[in-house]
Amino acid sequence: MLNCPPEQKSSAERLFQEFEDVFSRNSSDIGHTTVTQHRIDTADHPPIKQHPRRLPFAKQEEVGTLLREMQENDIIEPSSSPWASPIVLVRKKDGSTRFCVDYRKLNDVTKKDSYLLPRIDDTLIPFPVINGSRL
């Protein structure tokens, strides 16, 4: 909230405190919902099972650590699905590793959803304290 007047900053801080349960506290705190379960519509396409890509030996331990952390933080869970996509490790600017999954083949057979997502600035209109300010 770099460009907020002090009274707006104070109001925004109260709002954040009141609804602190909906804000992440760290990169592992991504939240979840029990309201609905996402379903990927692949119509009648048979499952695509891709083999894992080879990883350098030095990266295998890092992958194990990342998988354990994600499982401990309820980001992932064990699965016995007939679908499988390979992981990809991407080096970030700070030297750490971003864990990604190559879902291109799944995306190719997924029925496209035409639901349009709202623009973030439109969703902030009811909150003038935040709208137009840099957070």
Tab-separated table of C-alpha atoms in Angstrom, residues 13-101:
chain	number	residue	atom	x	y	z
A	13	GLU	CA	-5.121	-2.724	7.466
A	14	ARG	CA	-8.306	-3.109	9.559
A	15	LEU	CA	-9.973	-4.856	6.611
A	16	PHE	CA	-7.006	-7.218	6.216
A	17	GLN	CA	-7.040	-7.995	9.946
A	18	GLU	CA	-10.792	-8.623	9.977
A	19	PHE	CA	-10.497	-11.106	7.115
A	20	GLU	CA	-7.010	-12.435	7.851
A	21	ASP	CA	-8.213	-16.012	7.370
A	22	VAL	CA	-8.543	-15.432	3.602
A	23	PHE	CA	-4.985	-14.136	3.099
A	24	SER	CA	-1.897	-16.291	2.646
A	25	ARG	CA	0.761	-16.089	5.316
A	26	ASN	CA	3.527	-17.692	3.240
A	27	SER	CA	4.135	-19.350	-0.137
A	28	SER	CA	2.848	-22.709	1.143
A	29	ASP	CA	-0.423	-21.244	2.437
A	30	ILE	CA	-2.394	-21.324	-0.809
A	31	GLY	CA	-5.819	-22.139	0.593
A	32	HIS	CA	-8.500	-24.473	-0.702
A	33	THR	CA	-12.240	-24.826	-0.979
A	34	THR	CA	-14.661	-27.545	0.011
A	35	VAL	CA	-17.532	-25.875	-1.860
A	36	THR	CA	-16.820	-27.609	-5.137
A	37	GLN	CA	-14.441	-30.058	-6.730
A	38	HIS	CA	-12.832	-29.207	-10.049
A	39	ARG	CA	-13.449	-31.565	-12.943
A	40	ILE	CA	-11.489	-31.596	-16.193
A	41	ASP	CA	-13.716	-32.595	-19.104
A	42	THR	CA	-11.780	-34.725	-21.587
A	43	ALA	CA	-14.943	-36.170	-23.142
A	44	ASP	CA	-14.274	-39.762	-24.245
A	45	HIS	CA	-10.526	-39.406	-24.646
A	46	PRO	CA	-8.604	-42.300	-23.086
A	47	PRO	CA	-6.197	-41.355	-20.283
A	48	ILE	CA	-2.810	-40.004	-21.316
A	49	LYS	CA	0.024	-41.451	-19.280
A	50	GLN	CA	3.387	-39.840	-19.949
A	51	HIS	CA	6.560	-41.261	-18.504
A	52	PRO	CA	8.615	-39.120	-16.121
A	53	ARG	CA	11.469	-37.230	-17.722
A	54	ARG	CA	14.982	-38.061	-16.616
A	55	LEU	CA	16.319	-35.807	-13.902
A	56	PRO	CA	19.961	-35.205	-13.083
A	57	PHE	CA	20.928	-37.166	-9.991
A	58	ALA	CA	21.617	-33.896	-8.149
A	59	LYS	CA	17.986	-32.786	-8.723
A	60	GLN	CA	16.335	-36.005	-7.530
A	61	GLU	CA	16.810	-35.153	-3.848
A	62	GLU	CA	15.469	-31.636	-4.427
A	63	VAL	CA	12.373	-33.078	-6.132
A	64	GLY	CA	11.832	-35.426	-3.184
A	65	THR	CA	12.055	-32.490	-0.776
A	66	LEU	CA	9.644	-30.376	-2.846
A	67	LEU	CA	7.148	-33.252	-3.084
A	68	ARG	CA	7.306	-33.875	0.687
A	69	GLU	CA	6.788	-30.176	1.454
A	70	MET	CA	3.812	-29.927	-0.909
A	71	GLN	CA	2.249	-33.053	0.581
A	72	GLU	CA	2.794	-31.802	4.154
A	73	ASN	CA	1.137	-28.488	3.182
A	74	ASP	CA	-1.858	-30.279	1.578
A	75	ILE	CA	-0.995	-28.896	-1.847
A	76	ILE	CA	-0.731	-32.377	-3.385
A	77	GLU	CA	-1.818	-35.855	-2.341
A	78	PRO	CA	-0.931	-39.373	-3.454
A	79	SER	CA	-2.880	-40.518	-6.490
A	80	SER	CA	-3.408	-43.688	-8.473
A	81	SER	CA	-4.898	-41.942	-11.507
A	82	PRO	CA	-4.477	-43.441	-14.982
A	83	TRP	CA	-3.494	-39.923	-16.118
A	84	ALA	CA	0.130	-38.825	-15.665
A	85	SER	CA	2.083	-35.765	-16.786
A	86	PRO	CA	5.814	-35.180	-16.327
A	87	ILE	CA	7.286	-32.663	-13.918
A	88	VAL	CA	9.535	-29.850	-15.084
A	89	LEU	CA	11.975	-27.989	-12.849
A	90	VAL	CA	12.421	-24.321	-13.722
A	91	ARG	CA	15.251	-22.268	-12.245
A	92	LYS	CA	13.999	-18.942	-10.845
A	93	LYS	CA	15.974	-15.679	-10.899
A	94	ASP	CA	16.915	-16.080	-7.240
A	95	GLY	CA	18.403	-19.522	-7.936
A	96	SER	CA	15.608	-21.502	-6.284
A	97	THR	CA	13.558	-24.077	-8.168
A	98	ARG	CA	9.971	-23.774	-9.356
A	99	PHE	CA	8.202	-27.147	-9.510
A	100	CYS	CA	5.984	-27.313	-12.611
A	101	VAL	CA	3.984	-29.971	-14.425
